Amino acid sequence: MLQDALQSAHQTHKTVGLVPTMGALHNGHLTLIKQARAENDIVVCSIFVNPIQFNNQEDLEKYPRLPEEDIELIKDYCDYCFMPSVEEMYPVPPTEKYNFGALEAVMEGAMRPGHFNGVGIVVNRLFQLTQPTKAYFGKKDFQQLAIIKQLVKDEHLNIEIRPVEIVREKDGLAISSRNKRLSETARQEAPFIYQTLLKAKAESTHLLPKQLEKWIAEQFAANKAFELEYAQVVDADTLQPIDDYQHSQSVIICLTAWLDNVRLIDNIIIK
Ligand code: PAF
């Protein structure tokens, strides 16, 4: 049992770094794991495709599952790899209901009802099981990061959340497990997302947030390979839409677009 294995680490006050993942591990995950390795005595990586955070059955079924390759990639950096079954994780159907307020009412939360509740449930269970000192999450899922920070506050958990920068391919595409599902042609098209975000950042010097959102929508409308789900310019702390830049300490553009039937997500801090 993982808890037994970690008990002596906790008793001897060793620090535990947790990297929660859904597998199909790539260099982005490896960056999180290496950071956890550098900052903790013990590193735990969890691999669990969490069914209750998928609101699209096809997405859940098609989610890549590559356990042997995953272990090969991370074995030199992790002390424990926790790969529970759905029955182990949820012996009875979970009923917890989290309220993340305004944070979950926008963007991914608005588009994927129930998604963040499912994330909250699994992450809190992983926290309870491993009692980490620090837990690592990528900034690509920027809203998820904000939700998890809120979860830690709401549940009064003594866990430091360590946000990790987005890792990109050489051509700018944010690394994601879903990239594996892109056809070769679509993969060539994919850097358009980050290129547009970079251009949008430049445009933000003269376009107000709402104008910038419109400008981004126009760029995507002109590229037939993509279907933009949303592009929002929001306050990076509250994740709420804004009308100007000066009232926010930090501003981020978050977007989600479909390419080749694959849902891709990315963001860029513009202030
Ligand atoms: O970001 C992910 O891979 C998942 O949402 C997480 C945090 C592992 C929870 O299932």
Tab-separated table of N, CA and C in Angstrom, residues 132-188:
chain	number	residue	atom	x	y	z
A	132	PRO	N	1.267	15.068	0.751
A	132	PRO	CA	2.520	15.648	0.238
A	132	PRO	C	2.883	16.962	0.923
A	133	THR	N	4.159	17.258	0.894
A	133	THR	CA	4.631	18.564	1.359
A	133	THR	C	4.353	19.583	0.256
A	134	LYS	N	4.662	19.155	-0.976
A	134	LYS	CA	4.457	20.013	-2.143
A	134	LYS	C	3.779	19.196	-3.232
A	135	ALA	N	2.946	19.867	-4.037
A	135	ALA	CA	2.328	19.180	-5.179
A	135	ALA	C	2.519	20.057	-6.411
A	136	TYR	N	2.746	19.402	-7.554
A	136	TYR	CA	3.195	20.087	-8.767
A	136	TYR	C	2.126	20.041	-9.866
A	137	PHE	N	1.841	21.213	-10.432
A	137	PHE	CA	0.836	21.302	-11.492
A	137	PHE	C	1.340	22.241	-12.578
A	138	GLY	N	1.048	21.901	-13.834
A	138	GLY	CA	1.513	22.716	-14.952
A	138	GLY	C	0.620	23.929	-15.178
A	139	LYS	N	1.247	25.006	-15.678
A	139	LYS	CA	0.482	26.235	-15.938
A	139	LYS	C	-0.334	26.148	-17.222
A	140	LYS	N	-0.146	25.079	-18.003
A	140	LYS	CA	-0.970	24.954	-19.219
A	140	LYS	C	-2.446	24.895	-18.834
A	141	ASP	N	-2.716	24.126	-17.779
A	141	ASP	CA	-4.094	24.076	-17.259
A	141	ASP	C	-4.202	25.146	-16.182
A	142	PHE	N	-4.230	26.389	-16.631
A	142	PHE	CA	-4.102	27.513	-15.715
A	142	PHE	C	-5.291	27.599	-14.760
A	143	GLN	N	-6.471	27.313	-15.295
A	143	GLN	CA	-7.676	27.390	-14.456
A	143	GLN	C	-7.658	26.250	-13.424
A	144	GLN	N	-7.208	25.077	-13.842
A	144	GLN	CA	-7.092	23.952	-12.907
A	144	GLN	C	-6.171	24.326	-11.748
A	145	LEU	N	-5.075	24.984	-12.082
A	145	LEU	CA	-4.122	25.406	-11.057
A	145	LEU	C	-4.804	26.326	-10.035
A	146	ALA	N	-5.589	27.281	-10.545
A	146	ALA	CA	-6.298	28.214	-9.653
A	146	ALA	C	-7.300	27.457	-8.778
A	147	ILE	N	-7.981	26.477	-9.360
A	147	ILE	CA	-8.977	25.680	-8.627
A	147	ILE	C	-8.284	24.883	-7.521
A	148	ILE	N	-7.130	24.327	-7.834
A	148	ILE	CA	-6.444	23.495	-6.844
A	148	ILE	C	-5.897	24.363	-5.695
A	149	LYS	N	-5.429	25.550	-6.028
A	149	LYS	CA	-4.994	26.470	-4.953
A	149	LYS	C	-6.184	26.778	-4.041
A	150	GLN	N	-7.351	26.967	-4.664
A	150	GLN	CA	-8.574	27.250	-3.891
A	150	GLN	C	-8.949	26.045	-3.015
A	151	LEU	N	-8.820	24.850	-3.589
A	151	LEU	CA	-9.125	23.620	-2.847
A	151	LEU	C	-8.259	23.527	-1.586
A	152	VAL	N	-6.970	23.828	-1.759
A	152	VAL	CA	-6.030	23.759	-0.635
A	152	VAL	C	-6.443	24.752	0.461
A	153	LYS	N	-6.867	25.944	0.029
A	153	LYS	CA	-7.328	26.962	0.998
A	153	LYS	C	-8.603	26.499	1.689
A	154	ASP	N	-9.601	26.090	0.873
A	154	ASP	CA	-10.917	25.726	1.417
A	154	ASP	C	-10.830	24.544	2.373
A	155	GLU	N	-9.956	23.599	2.060
A	155	GLU	CA	-9.855	22.380	2.887
A	155	GLU	C	-8.790	22.522	3.972
A	156	HIS	N	-8.189	23.706	4.058
A	156	HIS	CA	-7.148	23.992	5.075
A	156	HIS	C	-6.030	22.952	5.017
A	157	LEU	N	-5.550	22.682	3.820
A	157	LEU	CA	-4.499	21.671	3.678
A	157	LEU	C	-3.132	22.342	3.781
A	158	ASN	N	-2.230	21.656	4.431
A	158	ASN	CA	-0.890	22.197	4.587
A	158	ASN	C	0.007	21.669	3.454
A	159	ILE	N	-0.331	22.089	2.243
A	159	ILE	CA	0.396	21.599	1.054
A	159	ILE	C	0.782	22.812	0.224
A	160	GLU	N	2.037	22.847	-0.195
A	160	GLU	CA	2.460	23.961	-1.052
A	160	GLU	C	2.234	23.576	-2.516
A	161	ILE	N	1.449	24.385	-3.212
A	161	ILE	CA	1.210	24.116	-4.629
A	161	ILE	C	2.312	24.798	-5.432
A	162	ARG	N	2.989	23.988	-6.251
A	162	ARG	CA	4.112	24.507	-7.038
A	162	ARG	C	3.705	24.556	-8.524
A	163	PRO	N	3.440	25.770	-9.031
A	163	PRO	CA	3.081	25.876	-10.454
A	163	PRO	C	4.327	25.755	-11.335
A	164	VAL	N	4.215	25.054	-12.437
A	164	VAL	CA	5.389	24.844	-13.310
A	164	VAL	C	5.071	25.383	-14.714
A	165	GLU	N	6.061	26.090	-15.287
A	165	GLU	CA	5.887	26.741	-16.595
A	165	GLU	C	5.468	25.744	-17.681
A	166	ILE	N	4.772	26.257	-18.686
A	166	ILE	CA	4.367	25.429	-19.827
A	166	ILE	C	5.618	24.970	-20.588
A	167	VAL	N	5.643	23.701	-20.934
A	167	VAL	CA	6.747	23.200	-21.754
A	167	VAL	C	6.230	23.102	-23.187
A	168	ARG	N	7.021	23.632	-24.124
A	168	ARG	CA	6.579	23.688	-25.527
A	168	ARG	C	7.509	22.881	-26.429
A	169	GLU	N	6.926	22.384	-27.514
A	169	GLU	CA	7.751	21.788	-28.567
A	169	GLU	C	8.556	22.918	-29.198
A	170	LYS	N	9.545	22.547	-30.022
A	170	LYS	CA	10.397	23.575	-30.652
A	170	LYS	C	9.572	24.578	-31.451
A	171	ASP	N	8.477	24.097	-32.063
A	171	ASP	CA	7.648	24.989	-32.890
A	171	ASP	C	6.600	25.744	-32.071
A	172	GLY	N	6.629	25.613	-30.756
A	172	GLY	CA	5.750	26.419	-29.907
A	172	GLY	C	4.532	25.688	-29.371
A	173	LEU	N	4.195	24.536	-29.957
A	173	LEU	CA	2.997	23.821	-29.481
A	173	LEU	C	3.190	23.396	-28.021
A	174	ALA	N	2.212	23.755	-27.187
A	174	ALA	CA	2.278	23.350	-25.780
A	174	ALA	C	2.199	21.828	-25.711
A	175	ILE	N	3.121	21.211	-24.977
A	175	ILE	CA	3.140	19.750	-24.921
A	175	ILE	C	1.923	19.256	-24.136
A	176	SER	N	1.239	18.267	-24.710
A	176	SER	CA	0.033	17.723	-24.094
A	176	SER	C	-0.126	16.265	-24.512
A	177	SER	N	-0.709	15.473	-23.632
A	177	SER	CA	-0.947	14.058	-23.976
A	177	SER	C	-1.862	13.957	-25.181
A	178	ARG	N	-2.761	14.933	-25.345
A	178	ARG	CA	-3.710	14.887	-26.462
A	178	ARG	C	-3.028	15.120	-27.813
A	179	ASN	N	-1.811	15.718	-27.816
A	179	ASN	CA	-1.115	15.950	-29.092
A	179	ASN	C	-0.875	14.635	-29.822
A	180	LYS	N	-0.788	13.549	-29.042
A	180	LYS	CA	-0.523	12.228	-29.644
A	180	LYS	C	-1.653	11.814	-30.579
A	181	ARG	N	-2.819	12.422	-30.416
A	181	ARG	CA	-3.973	12.046	-31.251
A	181	ARG	C	-4.051	12.837	-32.540
A	182	LEU	N	-3.159	13.812	-32.737
A	182	LEU	CA	-3.208	14.631	-33.953
A	182	LEU	C	-2.635	13.867	-35.142
A	183	SER	N	-3.278	13.994	-36.293
A	183	SER	CA	-2.707	13.409	-37.511
A	183	SER	C	-1.445	14.205	-37.862
A	184	GLU	N	-0.647	13.657	-38.780
A	184	GLU	CA	0.597	14.348	-39.140
A	184	GLU	C	0.313	15.749	-39.697
A	185	THR	N	-0.723	15.820	-40.543
A	185	THR	CA	-1.074	17.125	-41.138
A	185	THR	C	-1.523	18.089	-40.046
A	186	ALA	N	-2.361	17.601	-39.142
A	186	ALA	CA	-2.860	18.478	-38.079
A	186	ALA	C	-1.709	18.934	-37.185
A	187	ARG	N	-0.773	18.027	-36.953
A	187	ARG	CA	0.376	18.376	-36.101
A	187	ARG	C	1.153	19.563	-36.697
A	188	GLN	N	1.213	19.606	-38.051
A	188	GLN	CA	1.901	20.725	-38.726
A	188	GLN	C	1.144	22.041	-38.506
